[in-house]
PDB file of C-alpha atoms (C1' of nucleotides) in Angstrom:
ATOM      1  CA  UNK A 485       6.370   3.558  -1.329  1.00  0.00           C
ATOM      2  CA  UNK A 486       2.724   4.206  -0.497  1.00  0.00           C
ATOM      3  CA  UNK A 487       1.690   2.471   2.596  1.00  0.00           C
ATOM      4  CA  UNK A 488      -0.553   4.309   5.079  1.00  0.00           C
ATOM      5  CA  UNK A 489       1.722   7.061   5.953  1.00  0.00           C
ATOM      6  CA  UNK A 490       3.152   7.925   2.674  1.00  0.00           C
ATOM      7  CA  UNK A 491      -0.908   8.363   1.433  1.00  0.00           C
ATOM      8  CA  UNK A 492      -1.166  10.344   4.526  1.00  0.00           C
ATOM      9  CA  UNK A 493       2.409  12.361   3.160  1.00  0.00           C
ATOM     10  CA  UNK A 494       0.547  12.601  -0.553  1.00  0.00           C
ATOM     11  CA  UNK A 495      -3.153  13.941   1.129  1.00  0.00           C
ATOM     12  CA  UNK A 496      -1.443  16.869   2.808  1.00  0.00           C
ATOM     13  CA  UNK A 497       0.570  17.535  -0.666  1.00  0.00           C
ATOM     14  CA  UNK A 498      -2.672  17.355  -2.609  1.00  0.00           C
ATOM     15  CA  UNK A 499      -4.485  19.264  -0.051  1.00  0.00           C
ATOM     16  CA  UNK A 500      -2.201  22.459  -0.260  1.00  0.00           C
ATOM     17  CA  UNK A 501      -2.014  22.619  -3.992  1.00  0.00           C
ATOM     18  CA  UNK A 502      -4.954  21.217  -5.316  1.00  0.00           C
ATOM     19  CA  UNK A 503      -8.429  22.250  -2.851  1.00  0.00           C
ATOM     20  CA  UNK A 504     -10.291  25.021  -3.913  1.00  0.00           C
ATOM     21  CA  UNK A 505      -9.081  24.784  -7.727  1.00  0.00           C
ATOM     22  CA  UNK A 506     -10.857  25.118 -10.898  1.00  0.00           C
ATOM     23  CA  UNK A 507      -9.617  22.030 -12.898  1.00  0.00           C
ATOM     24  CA  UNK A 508      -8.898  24.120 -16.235  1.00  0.00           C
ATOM     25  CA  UNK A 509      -8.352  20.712 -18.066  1.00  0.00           C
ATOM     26  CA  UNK A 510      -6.454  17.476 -17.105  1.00  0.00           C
ATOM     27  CA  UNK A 511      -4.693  15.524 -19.763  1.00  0.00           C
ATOM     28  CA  UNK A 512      -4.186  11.908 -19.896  1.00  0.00           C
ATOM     29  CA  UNK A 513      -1.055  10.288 -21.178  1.00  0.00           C
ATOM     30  CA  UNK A 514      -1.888   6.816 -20.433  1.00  0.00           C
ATOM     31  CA  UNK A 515      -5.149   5.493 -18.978  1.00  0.00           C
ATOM     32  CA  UNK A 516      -4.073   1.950 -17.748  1.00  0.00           C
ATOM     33  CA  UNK A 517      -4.668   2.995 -14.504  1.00  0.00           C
ATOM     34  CA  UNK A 518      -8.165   4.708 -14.990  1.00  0.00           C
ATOM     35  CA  UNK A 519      -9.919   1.752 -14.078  1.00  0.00           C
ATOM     36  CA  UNK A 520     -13.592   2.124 -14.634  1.00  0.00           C
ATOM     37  CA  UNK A 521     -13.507   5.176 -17.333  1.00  0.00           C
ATOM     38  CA  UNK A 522     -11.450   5.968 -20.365  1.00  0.00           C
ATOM     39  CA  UNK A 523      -9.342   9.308 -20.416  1.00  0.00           C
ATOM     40  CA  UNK A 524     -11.384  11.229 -22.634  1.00  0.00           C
ATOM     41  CA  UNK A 525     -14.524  10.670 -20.051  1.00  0.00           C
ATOM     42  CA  UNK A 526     -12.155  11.346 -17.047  1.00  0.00           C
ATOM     43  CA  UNK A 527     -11.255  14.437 -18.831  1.00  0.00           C
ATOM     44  CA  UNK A 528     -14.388  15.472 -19.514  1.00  0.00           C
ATOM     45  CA  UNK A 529     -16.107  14.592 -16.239  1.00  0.00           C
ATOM     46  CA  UNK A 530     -13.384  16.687 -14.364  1.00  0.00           C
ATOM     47  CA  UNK A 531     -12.793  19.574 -16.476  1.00  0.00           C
ATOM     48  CA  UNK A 532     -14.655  22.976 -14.439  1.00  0.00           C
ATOM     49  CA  UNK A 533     -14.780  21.399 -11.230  1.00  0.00           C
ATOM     50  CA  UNK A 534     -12.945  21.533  -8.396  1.00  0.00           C
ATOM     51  CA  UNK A 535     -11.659  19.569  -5.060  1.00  0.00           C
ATOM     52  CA  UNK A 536     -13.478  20.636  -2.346  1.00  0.00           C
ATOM     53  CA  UNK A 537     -12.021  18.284   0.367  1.00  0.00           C
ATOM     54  CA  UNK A 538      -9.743  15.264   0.561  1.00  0.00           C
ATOM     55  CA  UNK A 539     -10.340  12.110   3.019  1.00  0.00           C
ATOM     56  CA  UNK A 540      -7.908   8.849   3.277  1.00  0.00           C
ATOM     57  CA  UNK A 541      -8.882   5.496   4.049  1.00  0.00           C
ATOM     58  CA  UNK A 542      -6.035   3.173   4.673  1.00  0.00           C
ATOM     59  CA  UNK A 543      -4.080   3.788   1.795  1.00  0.00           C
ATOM     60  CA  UNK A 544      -6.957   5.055  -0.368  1.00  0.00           C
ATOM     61  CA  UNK A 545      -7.106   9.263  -1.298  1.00  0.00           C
ATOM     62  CA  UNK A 546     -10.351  10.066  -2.230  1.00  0.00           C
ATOM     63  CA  UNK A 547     -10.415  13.922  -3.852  1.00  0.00           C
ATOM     64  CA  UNK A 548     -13.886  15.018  -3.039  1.00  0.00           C
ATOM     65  CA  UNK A 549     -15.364  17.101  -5.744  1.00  0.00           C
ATOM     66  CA  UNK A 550     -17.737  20.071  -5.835  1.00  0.00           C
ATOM     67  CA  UNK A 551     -20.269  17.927  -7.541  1.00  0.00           C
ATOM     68  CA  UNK A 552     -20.209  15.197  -4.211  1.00  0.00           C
ATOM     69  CA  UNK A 553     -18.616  12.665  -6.935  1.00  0.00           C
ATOM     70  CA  UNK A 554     -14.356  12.030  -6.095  1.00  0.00           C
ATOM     71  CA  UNK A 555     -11.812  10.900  -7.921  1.00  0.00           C
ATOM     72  CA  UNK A 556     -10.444   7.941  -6.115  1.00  0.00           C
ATOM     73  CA  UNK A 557      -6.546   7.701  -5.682  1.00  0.00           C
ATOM     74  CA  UNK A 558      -4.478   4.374  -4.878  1.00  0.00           C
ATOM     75  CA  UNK A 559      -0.654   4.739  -5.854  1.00  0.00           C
ATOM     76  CA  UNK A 560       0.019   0.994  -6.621  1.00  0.00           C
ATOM     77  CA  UNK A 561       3.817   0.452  -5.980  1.00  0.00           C
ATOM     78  CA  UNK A 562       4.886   3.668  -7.620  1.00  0.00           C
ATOM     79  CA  UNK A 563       2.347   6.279  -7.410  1.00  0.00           C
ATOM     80  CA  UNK A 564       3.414   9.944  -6.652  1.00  0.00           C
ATOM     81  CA  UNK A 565       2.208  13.060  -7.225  1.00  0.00           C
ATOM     82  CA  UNK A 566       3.995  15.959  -8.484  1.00  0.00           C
ATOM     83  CA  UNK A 567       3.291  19.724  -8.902  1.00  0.00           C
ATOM     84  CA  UNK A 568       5.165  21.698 -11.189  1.00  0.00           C
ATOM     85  CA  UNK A 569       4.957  25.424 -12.400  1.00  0.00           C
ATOM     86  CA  UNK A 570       7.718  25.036 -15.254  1.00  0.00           C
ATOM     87  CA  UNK A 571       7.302  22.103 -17.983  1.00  0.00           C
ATOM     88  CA  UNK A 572      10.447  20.911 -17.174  1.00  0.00           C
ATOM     89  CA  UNK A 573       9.704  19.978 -13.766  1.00  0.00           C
ATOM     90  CA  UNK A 574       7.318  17.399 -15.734  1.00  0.00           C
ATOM     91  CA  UNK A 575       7.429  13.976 -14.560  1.00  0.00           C
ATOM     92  CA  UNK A 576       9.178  11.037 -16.432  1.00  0.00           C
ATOM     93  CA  UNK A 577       6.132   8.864 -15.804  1.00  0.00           C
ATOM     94  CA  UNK A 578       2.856  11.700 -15.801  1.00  0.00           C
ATOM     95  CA  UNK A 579       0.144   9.149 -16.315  1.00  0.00           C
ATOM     96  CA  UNK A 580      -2.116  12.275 -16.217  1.00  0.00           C
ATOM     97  CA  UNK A 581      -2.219  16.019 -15.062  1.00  0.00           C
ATOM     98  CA  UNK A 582      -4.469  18.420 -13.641  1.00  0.00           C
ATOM     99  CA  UNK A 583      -4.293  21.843 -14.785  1.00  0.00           C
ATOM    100  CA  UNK A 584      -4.584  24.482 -12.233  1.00  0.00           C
ATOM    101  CA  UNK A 585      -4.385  28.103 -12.308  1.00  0.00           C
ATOM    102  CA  UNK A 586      -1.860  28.006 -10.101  1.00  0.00           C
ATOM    103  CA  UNK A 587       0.290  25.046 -11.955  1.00  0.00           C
ATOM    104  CA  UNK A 588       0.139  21.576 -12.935  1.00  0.00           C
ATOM    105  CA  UNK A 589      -0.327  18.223 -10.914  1.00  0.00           C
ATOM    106  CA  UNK A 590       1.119  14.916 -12.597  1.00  0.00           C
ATOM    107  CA  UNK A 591       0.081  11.407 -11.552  1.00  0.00           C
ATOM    108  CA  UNK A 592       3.818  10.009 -11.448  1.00  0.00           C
ATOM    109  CA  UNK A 593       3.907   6.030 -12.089  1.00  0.00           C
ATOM    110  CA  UNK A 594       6.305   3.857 -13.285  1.00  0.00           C
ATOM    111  CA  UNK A 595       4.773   1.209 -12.918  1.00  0.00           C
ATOM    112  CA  UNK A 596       1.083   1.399 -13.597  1.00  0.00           C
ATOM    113  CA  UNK A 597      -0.140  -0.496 -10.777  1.00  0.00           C
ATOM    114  CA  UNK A 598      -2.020   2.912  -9.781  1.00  0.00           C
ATOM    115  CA  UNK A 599      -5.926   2.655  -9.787  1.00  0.00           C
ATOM    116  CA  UNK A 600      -7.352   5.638  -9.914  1.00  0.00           C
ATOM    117  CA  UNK A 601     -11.453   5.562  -9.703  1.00  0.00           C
ATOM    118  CA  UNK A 602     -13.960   8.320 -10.611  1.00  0.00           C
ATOM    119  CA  UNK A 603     -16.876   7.549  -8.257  1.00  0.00           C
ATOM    120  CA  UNK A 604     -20.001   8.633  -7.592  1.00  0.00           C
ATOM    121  CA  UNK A 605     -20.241   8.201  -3.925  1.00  0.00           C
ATOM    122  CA  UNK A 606     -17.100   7.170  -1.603  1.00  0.00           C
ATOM    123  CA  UNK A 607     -19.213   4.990   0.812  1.00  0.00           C
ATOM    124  CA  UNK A 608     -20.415   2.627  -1.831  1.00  0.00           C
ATOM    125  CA  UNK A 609     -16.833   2.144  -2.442  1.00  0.00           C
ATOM    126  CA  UNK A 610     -15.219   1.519   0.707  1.00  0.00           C
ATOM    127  CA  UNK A 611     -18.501  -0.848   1.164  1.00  0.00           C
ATOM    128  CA  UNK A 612     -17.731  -2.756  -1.648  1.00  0.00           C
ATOM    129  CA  UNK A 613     -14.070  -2.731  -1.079  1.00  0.00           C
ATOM    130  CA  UNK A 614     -15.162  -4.113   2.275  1.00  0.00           C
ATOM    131  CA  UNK A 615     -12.198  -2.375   3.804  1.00  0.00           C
ATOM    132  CA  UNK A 616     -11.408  -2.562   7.422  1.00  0.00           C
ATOM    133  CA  UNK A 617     -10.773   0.371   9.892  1.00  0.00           C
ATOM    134  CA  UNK A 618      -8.489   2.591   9.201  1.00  0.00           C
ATOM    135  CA  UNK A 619      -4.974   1.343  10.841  1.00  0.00           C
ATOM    136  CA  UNK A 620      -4.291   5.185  11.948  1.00  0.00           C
ATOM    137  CA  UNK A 621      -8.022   5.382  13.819  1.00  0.00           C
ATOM    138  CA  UNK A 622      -9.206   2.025  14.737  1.00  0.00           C
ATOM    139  CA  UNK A 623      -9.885   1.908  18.333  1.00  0.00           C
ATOM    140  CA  UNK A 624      -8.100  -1.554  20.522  1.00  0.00           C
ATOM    141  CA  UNK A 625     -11.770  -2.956  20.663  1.00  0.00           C
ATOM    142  CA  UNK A 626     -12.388  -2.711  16.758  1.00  0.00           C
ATOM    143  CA  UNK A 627      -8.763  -4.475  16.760  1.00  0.00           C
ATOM    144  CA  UNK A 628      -9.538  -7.316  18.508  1.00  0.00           C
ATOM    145  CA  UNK A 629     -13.146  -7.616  16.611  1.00  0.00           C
ATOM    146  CA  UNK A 630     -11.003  -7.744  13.391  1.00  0.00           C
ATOM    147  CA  UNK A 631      -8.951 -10.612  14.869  1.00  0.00           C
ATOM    148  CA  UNK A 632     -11.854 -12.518  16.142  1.00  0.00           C
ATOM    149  CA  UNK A 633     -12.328 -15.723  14.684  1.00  0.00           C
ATOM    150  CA  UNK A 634      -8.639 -15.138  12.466  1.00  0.00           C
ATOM    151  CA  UNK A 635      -6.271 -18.199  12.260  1.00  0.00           C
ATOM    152  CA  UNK A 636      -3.776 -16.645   9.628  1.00  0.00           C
ATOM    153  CA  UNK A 637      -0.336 -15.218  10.335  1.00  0.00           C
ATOM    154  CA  UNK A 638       0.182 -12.068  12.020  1.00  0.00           C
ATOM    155  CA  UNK A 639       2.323 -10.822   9.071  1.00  0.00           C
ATOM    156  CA  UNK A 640      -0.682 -12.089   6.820  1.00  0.00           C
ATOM    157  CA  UNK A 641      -3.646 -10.073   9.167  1.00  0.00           C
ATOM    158  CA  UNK A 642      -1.581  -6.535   8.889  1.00  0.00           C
ATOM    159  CA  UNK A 643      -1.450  -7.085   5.335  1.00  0.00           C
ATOM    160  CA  UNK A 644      -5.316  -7.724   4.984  1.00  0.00           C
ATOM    161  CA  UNK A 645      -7.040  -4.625   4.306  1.00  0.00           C
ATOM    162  CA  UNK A 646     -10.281  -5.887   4.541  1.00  0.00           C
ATOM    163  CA  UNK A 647      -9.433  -6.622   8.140  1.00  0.00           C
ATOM    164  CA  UNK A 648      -7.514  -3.302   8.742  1.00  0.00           C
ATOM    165  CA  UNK A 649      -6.402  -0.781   6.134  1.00  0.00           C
ATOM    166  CA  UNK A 650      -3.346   1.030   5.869  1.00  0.00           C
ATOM    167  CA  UNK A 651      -0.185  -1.264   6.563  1.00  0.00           C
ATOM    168  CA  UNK A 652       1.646  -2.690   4.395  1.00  0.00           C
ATOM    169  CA  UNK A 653       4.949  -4.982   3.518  1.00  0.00           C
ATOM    170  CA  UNK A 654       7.526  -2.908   5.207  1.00  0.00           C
ATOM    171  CA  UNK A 655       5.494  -1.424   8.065  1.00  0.00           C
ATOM    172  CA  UNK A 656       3.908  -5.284   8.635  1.00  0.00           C
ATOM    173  CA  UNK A 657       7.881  -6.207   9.530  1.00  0.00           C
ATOM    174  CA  UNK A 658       8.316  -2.863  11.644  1.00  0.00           C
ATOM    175  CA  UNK A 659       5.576  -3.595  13.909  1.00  0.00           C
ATOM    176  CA  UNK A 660       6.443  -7.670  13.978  1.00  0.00           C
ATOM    177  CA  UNK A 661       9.948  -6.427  14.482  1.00  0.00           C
ATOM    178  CA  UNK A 662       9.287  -3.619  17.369  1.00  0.00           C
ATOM    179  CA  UNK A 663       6.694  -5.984  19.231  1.00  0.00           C
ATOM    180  CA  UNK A 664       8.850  -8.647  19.115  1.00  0.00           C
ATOM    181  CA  UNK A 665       6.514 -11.004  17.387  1.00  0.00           C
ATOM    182  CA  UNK A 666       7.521 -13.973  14.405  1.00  0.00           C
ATOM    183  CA  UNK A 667       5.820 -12.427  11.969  1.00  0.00           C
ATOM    184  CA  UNK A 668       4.774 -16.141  11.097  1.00  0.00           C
ATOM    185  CA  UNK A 669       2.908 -16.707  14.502  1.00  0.00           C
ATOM    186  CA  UNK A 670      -0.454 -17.892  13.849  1.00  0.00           C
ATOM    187  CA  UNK A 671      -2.869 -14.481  15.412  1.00  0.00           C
ATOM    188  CA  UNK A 672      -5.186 -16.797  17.305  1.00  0.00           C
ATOM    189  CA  UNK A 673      -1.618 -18.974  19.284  1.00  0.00           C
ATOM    190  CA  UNK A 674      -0.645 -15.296  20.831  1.00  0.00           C
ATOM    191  CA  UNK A 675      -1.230 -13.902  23.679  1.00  0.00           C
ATOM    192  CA  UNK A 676      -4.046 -11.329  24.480  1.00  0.00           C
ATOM    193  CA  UNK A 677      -1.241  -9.289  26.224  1.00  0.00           C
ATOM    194  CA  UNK A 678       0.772  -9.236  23.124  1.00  0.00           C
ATOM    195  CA  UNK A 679      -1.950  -8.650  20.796  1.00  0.00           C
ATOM    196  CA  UNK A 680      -2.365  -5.415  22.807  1.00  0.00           C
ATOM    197  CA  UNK A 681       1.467  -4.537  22.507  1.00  0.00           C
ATOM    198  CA  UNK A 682       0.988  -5.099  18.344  1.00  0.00           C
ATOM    199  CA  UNK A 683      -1.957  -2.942  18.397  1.00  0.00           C
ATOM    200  CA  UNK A 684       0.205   0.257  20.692  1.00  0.00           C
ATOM    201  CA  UNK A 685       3.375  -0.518  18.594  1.00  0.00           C
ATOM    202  CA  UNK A 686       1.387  -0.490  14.804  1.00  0.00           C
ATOM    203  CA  UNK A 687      -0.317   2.868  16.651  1.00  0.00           C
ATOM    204  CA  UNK A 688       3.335   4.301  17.756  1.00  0.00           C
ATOM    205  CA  UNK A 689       4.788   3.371  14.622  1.00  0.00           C
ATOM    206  CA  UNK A 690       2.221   4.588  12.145  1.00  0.00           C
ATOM    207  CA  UNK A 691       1.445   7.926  14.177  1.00  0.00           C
ATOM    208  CA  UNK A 692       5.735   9.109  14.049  1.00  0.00           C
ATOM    209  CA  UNK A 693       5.785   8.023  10.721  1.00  0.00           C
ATOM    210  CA  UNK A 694       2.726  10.060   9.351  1.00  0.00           C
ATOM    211  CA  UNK A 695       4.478  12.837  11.743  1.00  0.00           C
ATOM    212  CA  UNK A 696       8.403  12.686  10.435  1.00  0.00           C
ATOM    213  CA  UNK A 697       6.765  12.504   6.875  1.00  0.00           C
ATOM    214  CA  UNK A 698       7.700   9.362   4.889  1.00  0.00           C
ATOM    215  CA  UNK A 699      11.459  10.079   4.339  1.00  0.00           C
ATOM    216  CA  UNK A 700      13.395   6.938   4.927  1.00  0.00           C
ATOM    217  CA  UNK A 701      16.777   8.767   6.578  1.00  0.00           C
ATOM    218  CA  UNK A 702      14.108  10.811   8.798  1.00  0.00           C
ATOM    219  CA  UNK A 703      13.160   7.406  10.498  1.00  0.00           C
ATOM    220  CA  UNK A 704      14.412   6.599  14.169  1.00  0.00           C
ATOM    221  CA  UNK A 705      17.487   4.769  14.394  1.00  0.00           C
ATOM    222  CA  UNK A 706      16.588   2.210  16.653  1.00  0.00           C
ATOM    223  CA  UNK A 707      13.936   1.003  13.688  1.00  0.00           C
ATOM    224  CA  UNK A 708      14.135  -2.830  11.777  1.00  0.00           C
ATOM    225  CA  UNK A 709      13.720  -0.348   8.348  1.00  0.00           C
ATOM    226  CA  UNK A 710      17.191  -0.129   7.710  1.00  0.00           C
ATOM    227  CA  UNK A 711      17.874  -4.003   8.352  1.00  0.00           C
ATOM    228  CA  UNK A 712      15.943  -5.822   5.897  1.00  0.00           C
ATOM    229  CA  UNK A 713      18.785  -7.042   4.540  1.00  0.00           C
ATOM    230  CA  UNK A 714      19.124 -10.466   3.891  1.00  0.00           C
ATOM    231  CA  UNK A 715      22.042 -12.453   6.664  1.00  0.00           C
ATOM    232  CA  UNK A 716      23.183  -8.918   8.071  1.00  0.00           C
ATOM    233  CA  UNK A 717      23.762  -8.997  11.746  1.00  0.00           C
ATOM    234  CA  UNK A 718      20.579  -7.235  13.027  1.00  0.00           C
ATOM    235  CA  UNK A 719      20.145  -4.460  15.266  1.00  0.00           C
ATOM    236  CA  UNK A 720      22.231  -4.194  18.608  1.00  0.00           C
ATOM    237  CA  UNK A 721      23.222  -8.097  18.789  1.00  0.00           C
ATOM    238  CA  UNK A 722      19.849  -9.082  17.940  1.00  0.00           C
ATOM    239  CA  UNK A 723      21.315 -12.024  16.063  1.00  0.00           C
ATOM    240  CA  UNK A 724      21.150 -12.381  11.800  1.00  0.00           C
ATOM    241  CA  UNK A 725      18.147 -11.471   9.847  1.00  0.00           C
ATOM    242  CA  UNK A 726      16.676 -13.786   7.868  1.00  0.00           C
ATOM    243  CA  UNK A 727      14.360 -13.187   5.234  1.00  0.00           C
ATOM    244  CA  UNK A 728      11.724 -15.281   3.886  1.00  0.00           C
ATOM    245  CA  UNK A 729       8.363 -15.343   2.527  1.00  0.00           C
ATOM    246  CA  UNK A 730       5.582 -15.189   4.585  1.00  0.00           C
ATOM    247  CA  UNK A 731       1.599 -14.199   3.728  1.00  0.00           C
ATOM    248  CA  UNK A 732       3.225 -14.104  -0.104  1.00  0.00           C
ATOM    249  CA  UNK A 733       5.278 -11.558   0.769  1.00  0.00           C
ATOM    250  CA  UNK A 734       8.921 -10.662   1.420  1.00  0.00           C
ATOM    251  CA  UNK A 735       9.706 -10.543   4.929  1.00  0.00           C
ATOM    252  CA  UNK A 736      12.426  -9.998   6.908  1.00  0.00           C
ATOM    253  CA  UNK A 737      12.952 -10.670  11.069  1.00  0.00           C
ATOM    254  CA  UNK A 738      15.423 -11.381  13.331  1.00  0.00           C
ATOM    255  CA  UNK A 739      14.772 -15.344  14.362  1.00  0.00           C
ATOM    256  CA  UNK A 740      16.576 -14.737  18.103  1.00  0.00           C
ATOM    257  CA  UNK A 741      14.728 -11.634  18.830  1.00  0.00           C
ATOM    258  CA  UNK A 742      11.120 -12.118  18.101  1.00  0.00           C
ATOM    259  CA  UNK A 743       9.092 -14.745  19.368  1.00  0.00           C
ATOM    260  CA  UNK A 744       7.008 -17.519  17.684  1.00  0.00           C
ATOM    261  CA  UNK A 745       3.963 -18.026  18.902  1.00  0.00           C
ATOM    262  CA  UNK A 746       2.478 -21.732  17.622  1.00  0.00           C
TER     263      UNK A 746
ATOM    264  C1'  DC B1229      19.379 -12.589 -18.839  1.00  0.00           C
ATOM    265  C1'  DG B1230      17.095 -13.445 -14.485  1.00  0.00           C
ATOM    266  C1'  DA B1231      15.613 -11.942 -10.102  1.00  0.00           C
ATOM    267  C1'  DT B1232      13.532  -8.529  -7.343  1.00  0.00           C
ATOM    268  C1'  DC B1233      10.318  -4.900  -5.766  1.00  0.00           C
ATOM    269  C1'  DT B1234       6.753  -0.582  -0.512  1.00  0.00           C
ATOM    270  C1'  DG B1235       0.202  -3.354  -3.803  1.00  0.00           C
ATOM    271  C1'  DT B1236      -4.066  -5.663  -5.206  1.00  0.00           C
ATOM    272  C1'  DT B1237      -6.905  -9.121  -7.312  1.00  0.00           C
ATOM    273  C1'  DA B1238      -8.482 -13.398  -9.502  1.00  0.00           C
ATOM    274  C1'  DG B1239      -8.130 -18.116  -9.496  1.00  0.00           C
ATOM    275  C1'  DT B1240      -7.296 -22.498  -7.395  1.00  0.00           C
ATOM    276  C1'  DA B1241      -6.928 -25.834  -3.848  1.00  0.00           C
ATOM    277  C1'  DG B1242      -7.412 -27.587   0.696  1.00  0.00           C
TER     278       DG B1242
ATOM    279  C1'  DA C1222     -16.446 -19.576   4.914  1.00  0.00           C
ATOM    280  C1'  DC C1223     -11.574 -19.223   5.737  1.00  0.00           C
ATOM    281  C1'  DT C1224      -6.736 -19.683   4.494  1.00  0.00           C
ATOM    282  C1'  DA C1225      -2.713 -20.204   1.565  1.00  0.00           C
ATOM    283  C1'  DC C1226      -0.544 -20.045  -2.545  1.00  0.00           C
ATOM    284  C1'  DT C1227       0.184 -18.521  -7.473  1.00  0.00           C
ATOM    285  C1'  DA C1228       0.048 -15.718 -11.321  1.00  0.00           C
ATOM    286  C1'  DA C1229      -0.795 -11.436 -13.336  1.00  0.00           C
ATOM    287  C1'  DC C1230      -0.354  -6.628 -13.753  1.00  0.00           C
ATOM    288  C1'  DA C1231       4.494  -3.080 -15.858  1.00  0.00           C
ATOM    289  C1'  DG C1232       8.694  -1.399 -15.836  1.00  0.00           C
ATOM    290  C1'  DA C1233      13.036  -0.025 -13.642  1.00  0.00           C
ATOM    291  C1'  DT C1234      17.027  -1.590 -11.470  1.00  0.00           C
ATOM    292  C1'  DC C1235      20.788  -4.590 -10.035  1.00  0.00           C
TER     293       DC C1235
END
DNA sequence: CGATCTGTTAGTAG
DNA sequence: ACTACTAACAGATC
């Protein structure tokens, strides 16, 4: 699930029940996916403090702590988070919980691809990470800086995070799909004019999804989401979708509708 | 049993 | 340096 606007979905969740709370004691089930500590030392590090704020980068949480450490979020595949008052509201996958006074919340992941970080200063990270602009807030100028120079696929320069953060696999088809773009079009063979229509539909698309809330049946009709099926005849005559692979990654577009640029 | 999956990274090759 | 492709990660689901 978690592209950009399902992180933005999980920041407001963490935000309303986890800021401002004494971490009584957080428990870890299975600490695959604390990369660069073990669970006791997460444990231990955490216990008594308390998220003061939360920021997002692309598809990166980062719960700031009292201290000016955080605790660094990415949900993999299957991240989710989960707050519970009752015990039986537990997760079937709690990786880990914080205890709160005022409940419990799980790290939910089925599959562990989750990373979660405890780091001592956020900047060094997104440095290092060399992450791009955040999808939601780059600017059209930053956009076309990112693209500068860029031969690759247009499906394969959403994707890059280091180039721009935040969209992923099903939102990279969306805004192929809305701007009427092969996703396989090389970025440097297409037009400046269209280049500008990529950047206002990823924009359009990113800002109503953060604002319905991730919640597939909530999406507009008139979306690709609910056509990436494989031979189905696509939206409003739009002719059949095909799906291939493209930047490594499953990708779906209707052939008659969108344009290839080469 | 085999294929597939909304993400990232390391390795390899051109 | 840039790009493209693969495998690996882990487990549920079809």
């Amino acid at each position: 699930m978690p592209e950009l606007p399902e992180v933005e979905t999980f920041k407001v969740y963490f935000d309303t029940v986890a800021l401002q709370q004494s971490i009584l004691k957080v428990e870890v089930h299975d600490d695959k996916i604390l990369r660069n500590c073990s669970g006791e030392s997460f444990a231990d590090r955490l216990k008594g403090q308390f998220f003061q704020q939360s920021f997002r980068h692309g598809k990166y949480l980062f719960g700031k702590l009292q201290n000016g450490h955080a605790v660094l979020f990415h949900f993999g595949m299957t991240g989710d988070f989960v707050f519970y008052t009752d015990a039986s509201e537990k997760p079937r996958y709690e990786r880990f919980v914080f205890r709160f006074p005022t409940g419990s919340l799980a790290f939910d992941c089925p599959r562990k691809f989750a990373r979660i970080l405890y780091l001592e200063d956020i900047d060094d990270f997104i440095q290092k990470q060399q992450l791009g602009p955040d999808a939601l807030l780059i600017s059209e100028n930053e956009f076309f800086e990112a693209l500068a120079g860029k031969t690759m696929s247009l499906k394969g320069f959403l994707l890059n995070q280091k180039a721009l953060a935040g969209v992923g696999n099903l939102y990279a088809d969306e805004i192929c799909y809305q701007a009427r773009v092969h996703p396989a079009s090389p970025v440097d063979k297409i037009s400046r004019q269209k280049l500008k229509t990529i950047f206002d539909k990823m924009k359009a698309i990113l800002q109503k999804a953060v604002q319905l809330k991730p919640y597939y049946k909530s999406y507009p009709d008139d979306w690709f989401w609910q056509w990436r099926k494989e031979g189905v005849s696509g939206p409003n005559g739009k002719g059949k979708v095909v799906k291939t692979k493209i930047a490594a990654r499953t990708t779906y577009y209707c052939a008659q509708w969108q344009k290839k640029y080469s």
